[in-house]
Tab-separated table of C-alpha atoms in Angstrom:
chain	number	residue	atom	x	y	z
A	1	UNK	CA	-4.780	-12.288	7.411
A	2	UNK	CA	-6.460	-12.012	10.883
A	3	UNK	CA	-4.389	-15.020	13.096
A	4	UNK	CA	-7.484	-16.804	13.237
A	5	UNK	CA	-7.419	-19.774	15.126
A	6	UNK	CA	-10.945	-21.318	15.085
A	7	UNK	CA	-12.952	-21.254	11.702
A	8	UNK	CA	-16.349	-23.290	12.729
A	9	UNK	CA	-18.662	-24.289	10.036
A	10	UNK	CA	-22.266	-23.629	9.794
A	11	UNK	CA	-25.139	-24.526	7.740
A	12	UNK	CA	-25.971	-21.432	5.575
A	13	UNK	CA	-29.259	-22.225	5.451
A	14	UNK	CA	-30.092	-22.617	9.209
A	15	UNK	CA	-29.014	-18.580	10.723
A	16	UNK	CA	-29.611	-19.062	14.111
A	17	UNK	CA	-26.993	-21.345	14.063
A	18	UNK	CA	-24.859	-18.267	13.227
A	19	UNK	CA	-25.535	-16.704	16.520
A	20	UNK	CA	-24.548	-20.148	17.849
A	21	UNK	CA	-21.368	-20.348	17.117
A	22	UNK	CA	-20.653	-16.868	17.484
A	23	UNK	CA	-21.570	-17.005	20.948
A	24	UNK	CA	-19.175	-20.538	21.333
A	25	UNK	CA	-16.055	-17.937	20.022
A	26	UNK	CA	-15.066	-18.969	17.537
A	27	UNK	CA	-12.397	-16.008	15.654
A	28	UNK	CA	-14.258	-16.853	12.165
A	29	UNK	CA	-17.671	-18.271	10.633
A	30	UNK	CA	-18.083	-20.387	7.524
A	31	UNK	CA	-21.562	-19.793	6.016
A	32	UNK	CA	-22.043	-22.679	4.190
A	33	UNK	CA	-23.387	-22.967	0.599
A	34	UNK	CA	-21.842	-25.881	-0.362
A	35	UNK	CA	-22.643	-29.851	1.221
A	36	UNK	CA	-24.174	-29.132	3.762
A	37	UNK	CA	-27.117	-27.241	2.126
A	38	UNK	CA	-29.369	-29.237	-0.095
A	39	UNK	CA	-29.669	-28.812	-3.741
A	40	UNK	CA	-33.268	-27.663	-3.447
A	41	UNK	CA	-32.717	-25.108	-1.141
A	42	UNK	CA	-29.306	-23.244	-1.834
A	43	UNK	CA	-31.169	-20.565	-3.898
A	44	UNK	CA	-32.792	-19.491	-1.228
A	45	UNK	CA	-29.812	-19.722	1.711
A	46	UNK	CA	-27.510	-17.364	-0.863
A	47	UNK	CA	-29.942	-14.572	0.439
A	48	UNK	CA	-30.650	-16.304	3.530
A	49	UNK	CA	-26.388	-16.167	3.679
A	50	UNK	CA	-26.321	-12.762	3.085
A	51	UNK	CA	-28.916	-11.767	5.366
A	52	UNK	CA	-27.074	-13.229	8.344
A	53	UNK	CA	-24.099	-11.347	7.438
A	54	UNK	CA	-25.615	-7.903	7.325
A	55	UNK	CA	-27.492	-9.072	10.671
A	56	UNK	CA	-23.763	-10.121	12.476
A	57	UNK	CA	-22.198	-6.739	11.379
A	58	UNK	CA	-25.118	-4.787	12.847
A	59	UNK	CA	-23.643	-5.754	16.676
A	60	UNK	CA	-20.187	-7.567	16.047
A	61	UNK	CA	-17.697	-5.458	13.550
A	62	UNK	CA	-14.233	-8.372	14.378
A	63	UNK	CA	-15.302	-11.837	14.094
A	64	UNK	CA	-14.490	-12.792	10.943
A	65	UNK	CA	-16.944	-13.490	7.838
A	66	UNK	CA	-15.870	-16.196	4.935
A	67	UNK	CA	-18.802	-17.942	2.559
A	68	UNK	CA	-18.284	-20.988	0.853
A	69	UNK	CA	-19.332	-20.431	-2.188
A	70	UNK	CA	-19.934	-24.281	-4.540
A	71	UNK	CA	-16.924	-25.259	-7.096
A	72	UNK	CA	-16.562	-23.521	-10.027
A	73	UNK	CA	-17.521	-26.672	-11.821
A	74	UNK	CA	-20.648	-26.519	-10.886
A	75	UNK	CA	-21.784	-23.518	-12.544
A	76	UNK	CA	-23.024	-21.766	-9.323
A	77	UNK	CA	-20.506	-20.461	-8.366
A	78	UNK	CA	-20.953	-17.270	-10.000
A	79	UNK	CA	-25.196	-16.246	-8.760
A	80	UNK	CA	-23.580	-17.272	-5.171
A	81	UNK	CA	-21.205	-14.676	-5.426
A	82	UNK	CA	-23.767	-12.102	-7.020
A	83	UNK	CA	-25.930	-12.892	-3.931
A	84	UNK	CA	-22.660	-12.995	-0.701
A	85	UNK	CA	-20.949	-10.721	-1.639
A	86	UNK	CA	-22.594	-7.208	0.564
A	87	UNK	CA	-20.543	-5.346	2.894
A	88	UNK	CA	-19.857	-7.423	6.569
A	89	UNK	CA	-18.237	-10.183	4.510
A	90	UNK	CA	-14.354	-10.473	5.718
A	91	UNK	CA	-13.337	-13.344	2.412
A	92	UNK	CA	-14.633	-16.423	0.770
A	93	UNK	CA	-13.626	-20.214	1.318
A	94	UNK	CA	-12.937	-21.447	-2.047
A	95	UNK	CA	-13.646	-25.390	-2.259
A	96	UNK	CA	-12.021	-27.155	-5.145
A	97	UNK	CA	-9.077	-25.411	-6.042
A	98	UNK	CA	-6.416	-27.284	-7.740
A	99	UNK	CA	-4.576	-25.473	-9.637
A	100	UNK	CA	-3.715	-20.899	-9.651
A	101	UNK	CA	-5.270	-20.656	-13.005
A	102	UNK	CA	-8.426	-21.871	-10.571
A	103	UNK	CA	-7.737	-18.955	-8.240
A	104	UNK	CA	-7.421	-16.965	-11.277
A	105	UNK	CA	-11.208	-17.093	-12.052
A	106	UNK	CA	-12.562	-16.536	-8.424
A	107	UNK	CA	-10.131	-13.714	-8.988
A	108	UNK	CA	-12.153	-12.076	-11.979
A	109	UNK	CA	-15.359	-13.274	-10.332
A	110	UNK	CA	-14.829	-11.441	-6.985
A	111	UNK	CA	-13.486	-7.850	-8.631
A	112	UNK	CA	-16.805	-7.813	-11.031
A	113	UNK	CA	-18.621	-8.804	-8.024
A	114	UNK	CA	-16.764	-6.267	-5.069
A	115	UNK	CA	-16.969	-3.787	-7.505
A	116	UNK	CA	-20.949	-3.947	-8.298
A	117	UNK	CA	-21.662	-4.467	-4.666
A	118	UNK	CA	-19.346	-1.983	-2.527
A	119	UNK	CA	-16.602	-4.336	-1.241
A	120	UNK	CA	-13.276	-4.027	-1.481
A	121	UNK	CA	-10.653	-6.448	0.792
A	122	UNK	CA	-11.708	-10.273	0.009
A	123	UNK	CA	-9.430	-12.374	1.157
A	124	UNK	CA	-9.482	-16.447	0.315
A	125	UNK	CA	-9.468	-19.519	2.602
A	126	UNK	CA	-8.212	-22.150	0.658
A	127	UNK	CA	-8.757	-26.196	1.548
A	128	UNK	CA	-6.868	-28.754	0.203
A	129	UNK	CA	-8.609	-31.631	-0.946
A	130	UNK	CA	-6.951	-34.026	-3.749
A	131	UNK	CA	-4.252	-34.772	-5.130
A	132	UNK	CA	-3.677	-32.041	-7.436
A	133	UNK	CA	-3.923	-29.659	-5.273
A	134	UNK	CA	-1.774	-31.122	-2.900
A	135	UNK	CA	0.902	-30.881	-5.953
A	136	UNK	CA	0.087	-28.049	-7.029
A	137	UNK	CA	-0.386	-26.148	-3.214
A	138	UNK	CA	3.417	-23.640	-3.568
A	139	UNK	CA	1.515	-22.030	-6.698
A	140	UNK	CA	-2.522	-21.815	-5.254
A	141	UNK	CA	-0.548	-20.082	-1.835
A	142	UNK	CA	0.854	-17.277	-4.141
A	143	UNK	CA	-1.464	-17.257	-6.866
A	144	UNK	CA	-3.332	-13.909	-5.804
A	145	UNK	CA	-2.765	-11.522	-2.669
A	146	UNK	CA	-6.602	-12.514	-1.815
A	147	UNK	CA	-4.724	-16.151	-0.733
A	148	UNK	CA	-4.996	-15.639	2.872
A	149	UNK	CA	-4.663	-18.855	4.224
A	150	UNK	CA	-4.411	-23.100	3.411
A	151	UNK	CA	-5.706	-25.763	5.329
A	152	UNK	CA	-3.624	-29.053	5.350
A	153	UNK	CA	-6.220	-31.729	4.788
A	154	UNK	CA	-6.619	-34.095	7.545
A	155	UNK	CA	-10.366	-35.419	7.671
A	156	UNK	CA	-10.962	-38.901	8.174
A	157	UNK	CA	-13.764	-38.792	5.833
A	158	UNK	CA	-13.492	-35.693	3.693
A	159	UNK	CA	-12.392	-35.812	-0.406
A	160	UNK	CA	-8.730	-36.234	0.350
A	161	UNK	CA	-9.204	-39.571	2.518
A	162	UNK	CA	-11.547	-40.630	-0.763
A	163	UNK	CA	-8.876	-38.484	-3.299
A	164	UNK	CA	-5.626	-40.356	-1.395
A	165	UNK	CA	-6.819	-43.598	-0.109
A	166	UNK	CA	-4.870	-42.891	3.116
A	167	UNK	CA	-6.612	-44.589	6.836
A	168	UNK	CA	-7.143	-42.499	9.262
A	169	UNK	CA	-5.689	-42.762	12.652
A	170	UNK	CA	-5.911	-40.185	15.342
A	171	UNK	CA	-2.336	-39.477	15.637
A	172	UNK	CA	-2.415	-38.280	11.433
A	173	UNK	CA	0.759	-39.979	10.678
A	174	UNK	CA	-1.034	-40.777	7.100
A	175	UNK	CA	-1.751	-37.518	6.811
A	176	UNK	CA	1.510	-35.895	7.837
A	177	UNK	CA	3.297	-35.158	4.293
A	178	UNK	CA	0.014	-33.576	3.382
A	179	UNK	CA	-0.223	-30.954	5.896
A	180	UNK	CA	3.374	-30.529	5.765
A	181	UNK	CA	3.534	-29.490	2.026
A	182	UNK	CA	0.700	-27.221	2.650
A	183	UNK	CA	2.447	-25.564	5.483
A	184	UNK	CA	5.981	-24.994	4.035
A	185	UNK	CA	3.772	-23.254	1.251
A	186	UNK	CA	2.732	-21.173	3.266
A	187	UNK	CA	5.119	-20.215	4.799
A	188	UNK	CA	7.030	-19.776	1.693
A	189	UNK	CA	3.491	-17.112	0.767
A	190	UNK	CA	3.678	-15.838	3.861
A	191	UNK	CA	-0.077	-16.714	4.580
A	192	UNK	CA	-1.970	-17.690	7.642
A	193	UNK	CA	-1.375	-22.201	7.832
A	194	UNK	CA	-4.504	-24.156	9.025
A	195	UNK	CA	-5.021	-27.556	10.054
A	196	UNK	CA	-7.543	-29.866	8.979
A	197	UNK	CA	-10.772	-31.267	11.503
A	198	UNK	CA	-11.258	-33.356	14.093
A	199	UNK	CA	-14.754	-35.105	13.274
A	200	UNK	CA	-15.248	-37.030	16.545
A	201	UNK	CA	-17.928	-34.592	17.999
A	202	UNK	CA	-17.594	-35.974	21.677
A	203	UNK	CA	-14.218	-36.896	21.921
A	204	UNK	CA	-12.773	-33.345	23.323
A	205	UNK	CA	-9.351	-35.341	24.407
A	206	UNK	CA	-8.504	-36.214	21.595
A	207	UNK	CA	-9.186	-32.709	19.710
A	208	UNK	CA	-7.336	-31.568	21.851
A	209	UNK	CA	-4.151	-33.686	20.982
A	210	UNK	CA	-4.625	-33.700	17.940
A	211	UNK	CA	-5.046	-30.239	17.787
A	212	UNK	CA	-1.875	-30.439	20.234
A	213	UNK	CA	-0.288	-31.753	17.783
A	214	UNK	CA	-0.699	-29.432	14.263
A	215	UNK	CA	0.281	-26.928	17.127
A	216	UNK	CA	3.523	-28.506	17.286
A	217	UNK	CA	4.014	-29.233	13.408
A	218	UNK	CA	3.525	-25.254	13.016
A	219	UNK	CA	0.186	-24.522	12.692
A	220	UNK	CA	-1.182	-21.337	13.369
A	221	UNK	CA	-4.964	-22.622	13.601
A	222	UNK	CA	-7.683	-25.254	13.128
A	223	UNK	CA	-10.937	-26.007	11.169
A	224	UNK	CA	-14.097	-26.815	13.872
A	225	UNK	CA	-17.119	-28.958	12.383
A	226	UNK	CA	-18.540	-27.772	16.342
A	227	UNK	CA	-19.403	-25.235	18.856
A	228	UNK	CA	-18.282	-27.511	21.042
A	229	UNK	CA	-15.139	-27.798	19.721
A	230	UNK	CA	-14.438	-24.123	19.740
A	231	UNK	CA	-13.161	-23.179	22.983
A	232	UNK	CA	-10.475	-26.072	23.157
A	233	UNK	CA	-9.775	-24.506	20.037
A	234	UNK	CA	-9.343	-21.567	21.174
A	235	UNK	CA	-7.220	-22.463	23.818
A	236	UNK	CA	-4.518	-24.410	22.261
A	237	UNK	CA	-3.605	-21.675	19.608
A	238	UNK	CA	-3.971	-19.285	22.231
A	239	UNK	CA	-0.381	-18.029	23.847
A	240	UNK	CA	0.896	-19.321	27.244
A	241	UNK	CA	1.550	-16.865	29.688
A	242	UNK	CA	4.891	-19.757	30.367
A	243	UNK	CA	5.114	-19.179	26.638
A	244	UNK	CA	4.882	-15.185	27.441
A	245	UNK	CA	6.897	-15.446	29.912
A	246	UNK	CA	9.476	-17.364	28.143
A	247	UNK	CA	9.623	-15.120	25.250
A	248	UNK	CA	9.717	-11.186	26.883
A	249	UNK	CA	12.023	-12.803	28.655
A	250	UNK	CA	14.476	-14.271	26.152
A	251	UNK	CA	14.031	-10.429	24.226
A	252	UNK	CA	15.245	-8.665	27.509
A	253	UNK	CA	17.705	-10.653	28.219
A	254	UNK	CA	19.412	-10.958	24.473
A	255	UNK	CA	18.508	-6.802	23.694
A	256	UNK	CA	20.708	-6.123	27.651
A	257	UNK	CA	23.123	-8.741	26.219
A	258	UNK	CA	23.286	-6.938	22.514
A	259	UNK	CA	23.947	-3.050	23.870
A	260	UNK	CA	26.678	-5.189	26.339
A	261	UNK	CA	28.885	-5.606	23.080
A	262	UNK	CA	27.481	-9.513	23.338
A	263	UNK	CA	26.120	-11.567	20.613
A	264	UNK	CA	25.792	-14.965	22.704
A	265	UNK	CA	24.434	-15.542	26.207
A	266	UNK	CA	23.022	-18.282	28.598
A	267	UNK	CA	19.429	-17.693	29.150
A	268	UNK	CA	17.490	-20.264	31.821
A	269	UNK	CA	20.353	-23.000	30.546
A	270	UNK	CA	19.901	-22.233	27.185
A	271	UNK	CA	22.438	-21.020	24.512
A	272	UNK	CA	20.637	-18.050	22.786
A	273	UNK	CA	22.197	-15.454	19.737
A	274	UNK	CA	20.215	-13.970	16.802
A	275	UNK	CA	18.416	-16.037	15.722
A	276	UNK	CA	17.154	-17.247	18.970
A	277	UNK	CA	16.300	-13.832	19.064
A	278	UNK	CA	14.348	-13.234	16.007
A	279	UNK	CA	12.263	-16.269	16.514
A	280	UNK	CA	11.058	-14.679	19.844
A	281	UNK	CA	10.435	-11.575	18.230
A	282	UNK	CA	7.612	-12.497	15.358
A	283	UNK	CA	6.285	-15.841	18.062
A	284	UNK	CA	5.508	-12.479	20.388
A	285	UNK	CA	3.719	-10.653	17.654
A	286	UNK	CA	1.479	-13.040	16.296
A	287	UNK	CA	0.799	-13.808	19.987
A	288	UNK	CA	0.173	-9.926	20.268
A	289	UNK	CA	-2.033	-10.184	17.676
A	290	UNK	CA	-4.229	-12.946	19.368
A	291	UNK	CA	-3.744	-11.992	22.591
A	292	UNK	CA	-5.833	-7.869	20.920
A	293	UNK	CA	-8.399	-10.043	19.175
A	294	UNK	CA	-9.186	-11.718	22.978
A	295	UNK	CA	-9.446	-8.262	24.056
A	296	UNK	CA	-12.206	-6.708	21.948
């Protein structure tokens, strides 16, 4: 999966909001058919979402375009996928997954609609929304090659808050264990780790602090629910000039020392060896992928 920094939600039945999300600079946009679409409008919203994907792709080939379909238990998922699996779609935001077998049910549907509609390579972003999903996060993360990202839960009022019963705080200690389990599952499976959303729309300072804590924990991107949050999220999850200089310098220093037969050395007052070098290489690979995306 692309190293999406910001994943912004828009209601699927509001096509002009898609344009606002892209104008805000979101790396990825999720067109929602689930919670933000009234029941009476879900059928027409499917057509609107498909039209939005086609329209956006006429001028923008880079932004990620995902659709959050209705959960399998609603029996609406198949009709959702039938309508929105169109050329230009990047993937499916798959809600209420609790077990690896749920992922395989999505796979069976996608296999059918990809072949029928001439689409290929679709991925999943999987939110972790229930206690059972937390317990099964390792199996879910590796259940299918389509699983490209999972979200460590942190919401103040969403499903996971109700299920676990925690009292939300800006510091996020009450969800640290939950998010950490998902993060480790992502690392083990080699997929993109995303942290949850910040619901206070006007508190951009709080958003930045929360995003920084997520980055420090090891997450590489974040869900957003308002266009005004995108710039902050992108900034937090982008490599800084200082960090780029630090890691590039570390790689250069280690490679020079290694060529001289030295395996451990001092770099900017730090002891470094091959483990530090390997981390620097990995960090730079991800950073340069983000920078390439920003240059497009």
